[in-house]
mmCIF file of C-alpha atoms in Angstrom:
data_model
loop_
_atom_site.group_PDB
_atom_site.id
_atom_site.type_symbol
_atom_site.label_atom_id
_atom_site.label_comp_id
_atom_site.label_asym_id
_atom_site.label_seq_id
_atom_site.Cartn_x
_atom_site.Cartn_y
_atom_site.Cartn_z
ATOM 1 C CA MET N 109 63.582 90.897 151.550
ATOM 2 C CA SER N 110 61.809 87.792 150.886
ATOM 3 C CA GLN N 111 64.094 84.751 150.296
ATOM 4 C CA ASN N 112 64.975 83.729 146.977
ATOM 5 C CA ILE N 113 64.927 79.942 145.742
ATOM 6 C CA TYR N 114 68.555 79.273 146.711
ATOM 7 C CA GLN N 115 68.488 80.757 150.028
ATOM 8 C CA ARG N 116 65.595 78.043 150.754
ATOM 9 C CA LEU N 117 67.785 75.540 149.445
ATOM 10 C CA GLY N 118 70.322 76.671 152.186
ATOM 11 C CA LEU N 119 72.631 78.682 150.485
ATOM 12 C CA LYS N 120 73.903 82.435 150.358
ATOM 13 C CA ARG N 121 72.216 85.441 148.692
ATOM 14 C CA VAL N 122 74.232 86.144 145.878
ATOM 15 C CA ILE N 123 75.162 89.520 144.384
ATOM 16 C CA ASN N 124 76.362 89.618 140.833
ATOM 17 C CA ALA N 125 78.179 92.728 140.085
ATOM 18 C CA CYS N 126 80.715 90.726 138.168
ATOM 19 C CA GLY N 127 78.540 90.536 134.744
ATOM 20 C CA LYS N 128 77.364 87.563 132.714
ATOM 21 C CA MET N 129 79.526 84.571 134.637
ATOM 22 C CA THR N 130 79.156 81.021 134.523
ATOM 23 C CA ILE N 131 80.371 80.946 138.021
ATOM 24 C CA LEU N 132 76.943 82.817 139.174
ATOM 25 C CA GLY N 133 74.307 81.068 136.957
ATOM 26 C CA VAL N 134 75.305 83.432 133.830
ATOM 27 C CA SER N 135 71.852 85.667 133.718
ATOM 28 C CA ALA N 136 68.507 86.043 135.441
ATOM 29 C CA VAL N 137 65.828 84.706 132.841
ATOM 30 C CA SER N 138 62.928 86.814 132.084
ATOM 31 C CA PRO N 139 59.333 85.501 133.114
ATOM 32 C CA GLU N 140 58.437 85.635 129.011
ATOM 33 C CA VAL N 141 61.221 83.183 128.406
ATOM 34 C CA MET N 142 60.572 81.110 131.239
ATOM 35 C CA ALA N 143 56.661 80.950 130.496
ATOM 36 C CA ALA N 144 57.778 79.294 126.966
ATOM 37 C CA THR N 145 60.549 77.390 128.757
ATOM 38 C CA ALA N 146 57.758 75.643 130.488
ATOM 39 C CA GLU N 147 55.342 75.302 127.810
ATOM 40 C CA ALA N 148 57.610 73.543 125.991
ATOM 41 C CA ALA N 149 58.933 71.300 128.470
ATOM 42 C CA GLY N 150 54.955 69.885 129.007
ATOM 43 C CA ALA N 151 54.571 68.687 125.263
ATOM 44 C CA PHE N 152 56.288 66.504 122.489
ATOM 45 C CA VAL N 153 57.962 67.472 119.609
ATOM 46 C CA GLU N 154 60.203 65.903 116.496
ATOM 47 C CA ILE N 155 63.538 66.952 117.882
ATOM 48 C CA ASP N 156 65.187 66.758 114.348
ATOM 49 C CA ALA N 157 62.172 69.100 113.536
ATOM 50 C CA LEU N 158 62.565 71.414 115.830
ATOM 51 C CA VAL N 159 66.500 71.632 115.392
ATOM 52 C CA ASP N 160 65.902 72.957 111.754
ATOM 53 C CA ARG N 161 63.281 75.398 112.898
ATOM 54 C CA THR N 162 64.891 77.152 115.730
ATOM 55 C CA GLY N 163 67.915 76.763 113.813
ATOM 56 C CA GLU N 164 65.767 78.953 110.968
ATOM 57 C CA LEU N 165 64.507 81.335 113.554
ATOM 58 C CA VAL N 166 67.777 82.330 115.132
ATOM 59 C CA SER N 167 69.294 82.902 111.663
ATOM 60 C CA THR N 168 66.386 85.329 111.166
ATOM 61 C CA HIS N 169 68.224 87.659 114.025
ATOM 62 C CA THR N 170 72.173 86.948 112.861
ATOM 63 C CA GLY N 171 71.408 86.960 109.237
ATOM 64 C CA ALA N 172 73.308 84.203 108.224
ATOM 65 C CA GLN N 173 71.747 81.324 105.953
ATOM 66 C CA ASP N 174 71.348 78.959 109.031
ATOM 67 C CA SER N 175 72.037 78.179 112.538
ATOM 68 C CA TYR N 176 72.542 75.192 115.068
ATOM 69 C CA ILE N 177 71.654 75.472 118.838
ATOM 70 C CA THR N 178 73.996 73.980 121.071
ATOM 71 C CA SER N 179 73.979 73.197 124.808
ATOM 72 C CA CYS N 180 76.509 76.154 125.469
ATOM 73 C CA ALA N 181 79.424 77.902 123.786
ATOM 74 C CA SER N 182 81.983 75.788 124.331
ATOM 75 C CA ALA N 183 80.315 72.829 123.133
ATOM 76 C CA GLY N 184 79.560 75.444 120.093
ATOM 77 C CA ILE N 185 83.272 75.708 119.644
ATOM 78 C CA ALA N 186 83.951 71.739 119.934
ATOM 79 C CA ILE N 187 81.146 71.115 117.408
ATOM 80 C CA ALA N 188 82.320 73.776 114.996
ATOM 81 C CA VAL N 189 85.899 72.541 115.007
ATOM 82 C CA ALA N 190 84.614 68.760 114.666
ATOM 83 C CA ALA N 191 82.786 69.724 111.590
ATOM 84 C CA VAL N 192 85.560 71.317 109.962
ATOM 85 C CA ILE N 193 87.620 68.331 110.343
ATOM 86 C CA THR N 194 84.675 65.832 109.324
ATOM 87 C CA ARG N 195 82.945 67.393 106.732
ATOM 88 C CA GLY N 196 80.081 66.077 108.140
ATOM 89 C CA GLU N 197 81.072 62.596 106.837
ATOM 90 C CA PRO N 198 79.638 59.795 108.950
ATOM 91 C CA ASP N 199 82.313 57.939 108.957
ATOM 92 C CA ARG N 200 84.695 60.389 110.387
ATOM 93 C CA VAL N 201 82.080 61.843 112.644
ATOM 94 C CA ALA N 202 81.724 58.484 114.258
ATOM 95 C CA MET N 203 85.686 58.788 114.887
ATOM 96 C CA MET N 204 85.744 62.287 116.679
ATOM 97 C CA PRO N 205 87.397 63.212 118.666
ATOM 98 C CA ASP N 206 90.229 60.708 117.426
ATOM 99 C CA SER N 207 91.481 62.608 113.921
ATOM 100 C CA ALA N 208 94.282 60.848 113.292
ATOM 101 C CA GLY N 209 95.618 61.200 109.577
ATOM 102 C CA MET N 210 92.627 64.057 109.088
ATOM 103 C CA ALA N 211 93.257 67.596 108.197
ATOM 104 C CA ASN N 212 93.045 68.683 111.986
ATOM 105 C CA GLU N 213 95.025 71.970 112.582
ATOM 106 C CA ILE N 214 93.309 75.059 113.842
ATOM 107 C CA LEU N 215 95.077 77.932 113.999
ATOM 108 C CA ILE N 216 94.882 80.437 116.831
ATOM 109 C CA LEU N 217 96.876 83.711 118.035
ATOM 110 C CA ARG N 218 98.610 82.965 121.109
ATOM 111 C CA GLY N 219 97.162 86.120 122.399
ATOM 112 C CA HIS N 220 93.594 84.493 122.019
ATOM 113 C CA ASN N 221 94.432 81.247 123.710
ATOM 114 C CA ILE N 222 92.543 82.147 126.773
ATOM 115 C CA ASP N 223 90.966 80.290 130.012
ATOM 116 C CA TYR N 224 87.364 81.646 130.326
ATOM 117 C CA GLY N 225 87.149 78.936 133.480
ATOM 118 C CA ALA N 226 88.149 76.139 131.291
ATOM 119 C CA PRO N 227 91.051 76.312 128.374
ATOM 120 C CA ILE N 228 89.487 77.242 124.978
ATOM 121 C CA THR N 229 92.201 74.432 124.455
ATOM 122 C CA SER N 230 89.948 72.159 126.128
ATOM 123 C CA ALA N 231 87.143 72.564 123.480
ATOM 124 C CA ILE N 232 89.273 72.510 120.438
ATOM 125 C CA ARG N 233 90.454 69.441 121.491
ATOM 126 C CA LEU N 234 87.068 67.383 122.072
ATOM 127 C CA GLY N 235 86.105 68.425 118.659
ATOM 128 C CA GLY N 236 89.033 66.648 117.532
ATOM 129 C CA GLY N 237 91.403 69.509 117.150
ATOM 130 C CA ARG N 238 95.177 70.207 117.311
ATOM 131 C CA ILE N 239 95.736 73.839 118.156
ATOM 132 C CA VAL N 240 98.552 75.301 116.804
ATOM 133 C CA GLU N 241 99.792 79.116 118.153
ATOM 134 C CA VAL N 242 100.806 82.032 116.009
ATOM 135 C CA GLY N 243 102.794 84.699 116.696
ATOM 136 C CA GLN N 244 103.507 85.567 120.545
ATOM 137 C CA SER N 245 101.449 86.887 123.494
ATOM 138 C CA ASN N 246 101.544 90.389 122.853
ATOM 139 C CA LEU N 247 102.375 90.708 119.016
ATOM 140 C CA VAL N 248 101.567 88.904 115.808
ATOM 141 C CA ALA N 249 102.334 89.562 112.260
ATOM 142 C CA ARG N 250 100.167 88.576 109.275
ATOM 143 C CA TRP N 251 103.122 86.947 107.460
ATOM 144 C CA GLN N 252 103.132 84.925 110.525
ATOM 145 C CA LEU N 253 99.621 83.478 110.263
ATOM 146 C CA GLU N 254 100.268 82.896 106.810
ATOM 147 C CA LYS N 255 102.816 80.553 107.057
ATOM 148 C CA ALA N 256 101.499 78.675 109.532
ATOM 149 C CA VAL N 257 99.084 77.365 107.231
ATOM 150 C CA SER N 258 99.658 73.672 105.752
ATOM 151 C CA GLU N 259 97.860 70.757 104.329
ATOM 152 C CA ARG N 260 97.140 69.708 108.168
ATOM 153 C CA THR N 261 95.002 72.786 108.591
ATOM 154 C CA ALA N 262 91.577 72.394 109.174
ATOM 155 C CA ALA N 263 90.246 76.028 109.563
ATOM 156 C CA LEU N 264 91.351 79.433 111.347
ATOM 157 C CA LEU N 265 89.732 80.551 114.743
ATOM 158 C CA PHE N 266 89.457 83.956 116.134
ATOM 159 C CA VAL N 267 88.530 84.942 119.596
ATOM 160 C CA LYS N 268 86.580 88.003 120.373
ATOM 161 C CA SER N 269 87.059 88.380 124.054
ATOM 162 C CA HIS N 270 87.626 90.300 126.919
ATOM 163 C CA HIS N 271 90.156 87.880 128.294
ATOM 164 C CA SER N 272 92.403 87.767 124.900
ATOM 165 C CA VAL N 273 94.806 90.025 124.696
ATOM 166 C CA GLN N 274 94.113 93.510 122.943
ATOM 167 C CA LYS N 275 97.044 94.807 121.961
ATOM 168 C CA GLY N 276 99.228 93.772 118.683
ATOM 169 C CA MET N 277 96.896 91.352 117.679
ATOM 170 C CA LEU N 278 95.824 90.570 113.938
ATOM 171 C CA THR N 279 92.216 92.103 113.200
ATOM 172 C CA LEU N 280 89.226 90.004 111.801
ATOM 173 C CA GLU N 281 89.824 91.253 108.761
ATOM 174 C CA ASP N 282 93.374 89.772 108.265
ATOM 175 C CA PHE N 283 91.962 86.224 109.524
ATOM 176 C CA VAL N 284 88.769 86.743 106.730
ATOM 177 C CA ALA N 285 91.536 87.813 103.964
ATOM 178 C CA VAL N 286 94.016 84.669 105.083
ATOM 179 C CA ALA N 287 91.134 82.396 105.133
ATOM 180 C CA LYS N 288 89.870 83.451 101.629
ATOM 181 C CA GLN N 289 93.562 83.229 100.479
ATOM 182 C CA PHE N 290 93.821 79.730 101.371
ATOM 183 C CA GLN N 291 90.058 78.572 101.206
ATOM 184 C CA LEU N 292 89.898 77.734 104.817
ATOM 185 C CA PRO N 293 86.738 78.234 106.936
ATOM 186 C CA LEU N 294 86.941 81.097 109.768
ATOM 187 C CA ILE N 295 85.516 80.175 112.819
ATOM 188 C CA VAL N 296 84.824 83.176 115.129
ATOM 189 C CA ASP N 297 84.326 82.466 118.582
ATOM 190 C CA ALA N 298 81.950 85.649 119.742
ATOM 191 C CA ALA N 299 80.759 83.783 123.127
ATOM 192 C CA ALA N 300 79.623 87.210 125.206
ATOM 193 C CA GLU N 301 79.313 89.583 122.074
ATOM 194 C CA GLU N 302 75.567 91.520 122.017
ATOM 195 C CA ASP N 303 76.055 92.335 118.295
ATOM 196 C CA LEU N 304 74.430 89.547 116.455
ATOM 197 C CA ARG N 305 75.364 90.128 112.835
ATOM 198 C CA GLN N 306 78.454 91.906 112.883
ATOM 199 C CA TYR N 307 80.585 89.035 112.422
ATOM 200 C CA VAL N 308 78.768 87.119 109.461
ATOM 201 C CA ALA N 309 78.405 89.917 107.691
ATOM 202 C CA ARG N 310 82.169 90.500 108.014
ATOM 203 C CA GLY N 311 82.848 87.180 106.319
ATOM 204 C CA ALA N 312 83.320 84.510 109.275
ATOM 205 C CA ASP N 313 82.042 80.895 107.973
ATOM 206 C CA MET N 314 80.755 80.154 111.597
ATOM 207 C CA VAL N 315 80.320 82.427 114.653
ATOM 208 C CA ILE N 316 79.987 80.818 118.014
ATOM 209 C CA TYR N 317 77.380 82.743 120.869
ATOM 210 C CA SER N 318 76.552 82.210 124.339
ATOM 211 C CA GLY N 319 73.182 82.309 124.340
ATOM 212 C CA ALA N 320 72.246 82.850 128.044
ATOM 213 C CA LYS N 321 75.256 85.356 128.630
ATOM 214 C CA ALA N 322 74.472 88.706 126.231
ATOM 215 C CA PHE N 323 70.800 87.579 125.319
ATOM 216 C CA ASN N 324 69.253 86.094 128.877
ATOM 217 C CA ALA N 325 68.314 82.748 127.632
ATOM 218 C CA PRO N 326 68.055 79.547 129.353
ATOM 219 C CA THR N 327 71.488 77.609 128.872
ATOM 220 C CA SER N 328 72.290 77.507 125.683
ATOM 221 C CA GLY N 329 74.623 78.633 122.887
ATOM 222 C CA PHE N 330 74.536 78.407 119.044
ATOM 223 C CA ILE N 331 76.218 78.419 115.716
ATOM 224 C CA THR N 332 75.522 80.917 113.181
ATOM 225 C CA GLY N 333 76.686 80.887 109.373
ATOM 226 C CA GLY N 334 77.075 79.052 105.850
ATOM 227 C CA ARG N 335 74.162 76.382 105.431
ATOM 228 C CA GLU N 336 76.774 73.991 104.294
ATOM 229 C CA TRP N 337 78.604 74.550 107.293
ATOM 230 C CA ILE N 338 75.599 74.200 109.728
ATOM 231 C CA ARG N 339 75.152 71.185 108.232
ATOM 232 C CA CYS N 340 78.151 69.887 108.869
ATOM 233 C CA CYS N 341 77.436 71.157 112.459
ATOM 234 C CA LYS N 342 74.298 69.125 112.880
ATOM 235 C CA ALA N 343 75.924 65.856 111.662
ATOM 236 C CA GLN N 344 77.933 65.903 114.957
ATOM 237 C CA HIS N 345 74.556 64.923 116.005
ATOM 238 C CA HIS N 346 75.746 61.011 115.846
ATOM 239 C CA GLY N 347 78.799 61.910 117.268
ATOM 240 C CA ILE N 348 80.766 64.027 119.737
ATOM 241 C CA ALA N 349 77.149 66.553 120.202
ATOM 242 C CA ARG N 350 75.457 63.512 121.337
ATOM 243 C CA ALA N 351 76.954 64.350 124.524
ATOM 244 C CA MET N 352 76.635 67.944 124.039
ATOM 245 C CA LYS N 353 72.682 68.192 123.544
ATOM 246 C CA ILE N 354 70.289 70.978 124.532
ATOM 247 C CA GLY N 355 66.275 70.432 125.669
ATOM 248 C CA LYS N 356 64.024 70.945 123.820
ATOM 249 C CA GLU N 357 62.729 73.220 126.227
ATOM 250 C CA ASN N 358 66.048 75.376 125.893
ATOM 251 C CA MET N 359 65.873 75.804 122.169
ATOM 252 C CA VAL N 360 62.344 77.206 122.456
ATOM 253 C CA GLY N 361 63.907 79.367 125.654
ATOM 254 C CA LEU N 362 66.706 80.510 123.385
ATOM 255 C CA VAL N 363 64.270 81.898 120.603
ATOM 256 C CA LYS N 364 61.927 83.679 122.827
ATOM 257 C CA ALA N 365 65.140 85.309 124.729
ATOM 258 C CA LEU N 366 66.232 86.351 121.144
ATOM 259 C CA GLU N 367 63.181 87.713 120.158
ATOM 260 C CA LEU N 368 63.364 89.621 123.273
ATOM 261 C CA TYR N 369 66.837 91.189 123.158
ATOM 262 C CA GLY N 370 65.468 92.079 119.531
ATOM 263 C CA GLU N 371 63.023 94.112 120.727
ATOM 264 C CA GLY N 372 66.018 96.579 122.161
ATOM 265 C CA ILE N 373 67.725 96.755 125.965
ATOM 266 C CA ALA N 374 68.937 99.544 127.288
ATOM 267 C CA ASN N 375 72.157 99.226 128.751
ATOM 268 C CA MET N 376 73.214 101.026 131.665
ATOM 269 C CA THR N 377 74.480 104.668 130.657
ATOM 270 C CA PRO N 378 77.640 106.467 132.418
ATOM 271 C CA GLU N 379 75.274 108.762 133.948
ATOM 272 C CA LYS N 380 72.984 106.628 135.322
ATOM 273 C CA LEU N 381 76.446 104.995 137.276
ATOM 274 C CA ILE N 382 77.120 108.857 138.401
ATOM 275 C CA PRO N 383 75.242 108.282 141.713
ATOM 276 C CA THR N 384 77.006 105.290 142.721
ATOM 277 C CA VAL N 385 80.587 106.790 141.877
ATOM 278 C CA GLU N 386 80.227 109.325 144.220
ATOM 279 C CA ALA N 387 78.390 107.843 147.079
ATOM 280 C CA ILE N 388 81.775 105.006 147.131
ATOM 281 C CA SER N 389 84.338 108.107 146.754
ATOM 282 C CA ALA N 390 82.567 109.658 149.274
ATOM 283 C CA LEU N 391 83.632 106.702 151.515
ATOM 284 C CA ARG N 392 87.221 106.680 153.354
ATOM 285 C CA GLY N 393 89.765 104.703 151.515
ATOM 286 C CA PHE N 394 87.964 104.154 148.534
ATOM 287 C CA SER N 395 87.544 106.265 145.266
ATOM 288 C CA ALA N 396 85.430 105.377 142.054
ATOM 289 C CA GLU N 397 85.158 106.336 138.420
ATOM 290 C CA ILE N 398 83.387 104.994 135.600
ATOM 291 C CA GLU N 399 85.091 102.771 133.216
ATOM 292 C CA GLN N 400 83.998 101.400 129.563
ATOM 293 C CA ASP N 401 84.704 97.687 128.944
ATOM 294 C CA GLU N 402 88.380 96.501 128.254
ATOM 295 C CA ALA N 403 87.032 95.247 125.273
ATOM 296 C CA GLY N 404 85.388 98.160 123.652
ATOM 297 C CA ARG N 405 81.602 96.979 124.266
ATOM 298 C CA GLU N 406 78.844 99.167 125.126
ATOM 299 C CA ILE N 407 79.433 98.155 128.652
ATOM 300 C CA TRP N 408 80.196 100.768 130.891
ATOM 301 C CA ARG N 409 81.087 99.800 134.813
ATOM 302 C CA VAL N 410 82.126 101.653 138.267
ATOM 303 C CA GLN N 411 85.694 100.769 138.752
ATOM 304 C CA VAL N 412 86.762 101.341 142.522
ATOM 305 C CA ARG N 413 90.074 102.003 143.721
ATOM 306 C CA VAL N 414 91.232 100.624 147.145
ATOM 307 C CA HIS N 415 93.501 103.179 148.941
ATOM 308 C CA PRO N 416 95.493 100.863 151.566
ATOM 309 C CA ASP N 417 97.380 103.995 152.890
ATOM 310 C CA ILE N 418 94.128 105.233 154.161
ATOM 311 C CA LEU N 419 91.628 102.288 154.594
ATOM 312 C CA GLY N 420 94.582 99.724 156.161
ATOM 313 C CA ILE N 421 93.602 97.237 154.053
ATOM 314 C CA ASP N 422 94.127 96.203 149.955
ATOM 315 C CA ALA N 423 92.136 95.531 147.270
ATOM 316 C CA ARG N 424 92.865 91.664 147.496
ATOM 317 C CA GLN N 425 91.352 92.268 150.643
ATOM 318 C CA VAL N 426 88.315 94.286 150.170
ATOM 319 C CA GLU N 427 87.334 91.961 147.535
ATOM 320 C CA ALA N 428 87.407 88.750 149.819
ATOM 321 C CA MET N 429 85.230 90.828 152.001
ATOM 322 C CA LEU N 430 82.744 91.385 149.860
ATOM 323 C CA ARG N 431 82.744 87.666 148.626
ATOM 324 C CA THR N 432 82.481 86.086 151.725
ATOM 325 C CA GLY N 433 79.958 87.739 153.841
ATOM 326 C CA ASP N 434 76.640 86.912 154.463
ATOM 327 C CA ILE N 435 75.468 88.234 151.171
ATOM 328 C CA ALA N 436 78.066 87.240 148.830
ATOM 329 C CA ILE N 437 79.019 90.121 146.640
ATOM 330 C CA TYR N 438 81.029 89.211 143.367
ATOM 331 C CA THR N 439 82.856 91.795 141.296
ATOM 332 C CA ARG N 440 85.313 91.712 138.959
ATOM 333 C CA ARG N 441 88.268 91.180 140.214
ATOM 334 C CA TYR N 442 90.735 90.879 137.100
ATOM 335 C CA PHE N 443 92.857 93.918 138.010
ATOM 336 C CA LEU N 444 93.168 93.692 142.146
ATOM 337 C CA HIS N 445 97.090 93.489 141.721
ATOM 338 C CA GLN N 446 96.675 97.112 140.578
ATOM 339 C CA GLY N 447 94.347 97.873 143.301
ATOM 340 C CA VAL N 448 91.079 98.187 141.676
ATOM 341 C CA PHE N 449 88.042 96.430 141.252
ATOM 342 C CA SER N 450 84.900 97.152 139.024
ATOM 343 C CA ILE N 451 81.014 96.511 139.722
ATOM 344 C CA ASP N 452 79.091 95.771 136.611
ATOM 345 C CA PRO N 453 75.424 97.057 136.766
ATOM 346 C CA ARG N 454 73.895 94.934 133.757
ATOM 347 C CA THR N 455 72.932 92.068 136.636
ATOM 348 C CA LEU N 456 71.654 94.624 139.324
ATOM 349 C CA ASP N 457 68.870 96.534 140.133
ATOM 350 C CA GLN N 458 68.977 99.978 142.496
ATOM 351 C CA HIS N 459 68.485 97.934 145.509
ATOM 352 C CA ASP N 460 71.571 95.719 144.735
ATOM 353 C CA LEU N 461 73.709 98.951 144.173
ATOM 354 C CA THR N 462 72.511 100.393 147.302
ATOM 355 C CA THR N 463 73.423 97.414 149.424
ATOM 356 C CA ILE N 464 77.473 97.172 147.758
ATOM 357 C CA VAL N 465 77.728 100.989 148.469
ATOM 358 C CA GLU N 466 76.275 99.851 152.176
ATOM 359 C CA ARG N 467 78.483 96.911 152.278
ATOM 360 C CA LEU N 468 81.690 99.121 151.465
ATOM 361 C CA ALA N 469 80.506 101.937 154.047
ATOM 362 C CA GLN N 470 80.381 99.003 156.681
ATOM 363 C CA ILE N 471 84.139 97.757 155.857
ATOM 364 C CA ALA N 472 85.148 101.464 155.666
ATOM 365 C CA GLY N 473 83.885 102.055 159.054
ATOM 366 C CA GLU N 474 84.918 98.369 160.477
ATOM 367 C CA GLN N 475 88.864 99.569 159.483
ATOM 368 C CA GLU N 476 88.377 102.998 160.979
ATOM 369 C CA LYS N 477 87.463 101.852 164.665
ATOM 370 C CA HIS N 478 90.297 99.422 164.296
ATOM 371 C CA TYR N 479 92.965 102.064 163.695
ATOM 372 C CA ALA N 480 91.362 103.854 166.406
ATOM 373 C CA LYS N 481 91.729 101.664 168.577
ATOM 374 C CA HIS N 482 95.387 101.405 168.000
#
């Protein structure tokens, strides 16, 4: 196989079997999107007009009144928080992230206080927000959210993520109802979600997405929602958003990626994963099965279980061997303590899947030889 550009720079070939992860460059961008990005990079444009026009085009996909393209989803969180605190007032915008004396509390469930490579609280603080956790890590009642509201509350933040606690939490409908009850804005962090319309349709005021994850865009994100709130987001150009600005080329690239996404993308179906499951299960010390995404998305993966009593090493050791080999194979490793890791096929082709099975077979063979000698 010919070397890719990163190998020519002296870096390892990487097989990304863990999904749309920032640590691996998120996603692979299509030639059509890159062509649009390159064309945009080679010309001049009035940036304010481009911001407005690309926001309009994004909104045709989300069903919202308006949208604002950001450098990433984390920037979107910070900007949305600054928007609800400053309400777009120039003097307040210039003060961020110092929000002393302003209503600056952001209510978030304790089970939604996640780390996705950086704490979500960091993004909130960058926007001037003060975090107020509601409930316990595994259980929360609606009255607790209601009681947390005060004159210092700026907004409610609901996090839709596989990193969040999935049981015992309040629903989005609970958040919408409480936000309406107290006439507060509701921000939804839907960074890795694929459904562009549901959160706006269900009553969120601002919804934040990553462009580079589900939609295979260049590095980007966007906020979509009510026209007045998006105006307040755009006002942050003269404050914290200046340090988070996105280039003209990536704005255009995102719009093109959403256009292609709107044409329909076929996810890997469970049936297509059966040969990989059977091949792994046939290896000594391994078994595999098909699993659905833990957050309920229509994403199917291969869960690999390591049997240390047969193989001689555990799941942590196997994962490390995959990741540190001549070809760096990254898998989803959230449940290594339970003896399993998972293969996310969304970023893989058939050759990659074959390479993963071959590497597991090599590990099984090496372990069998080791124990035969002893």
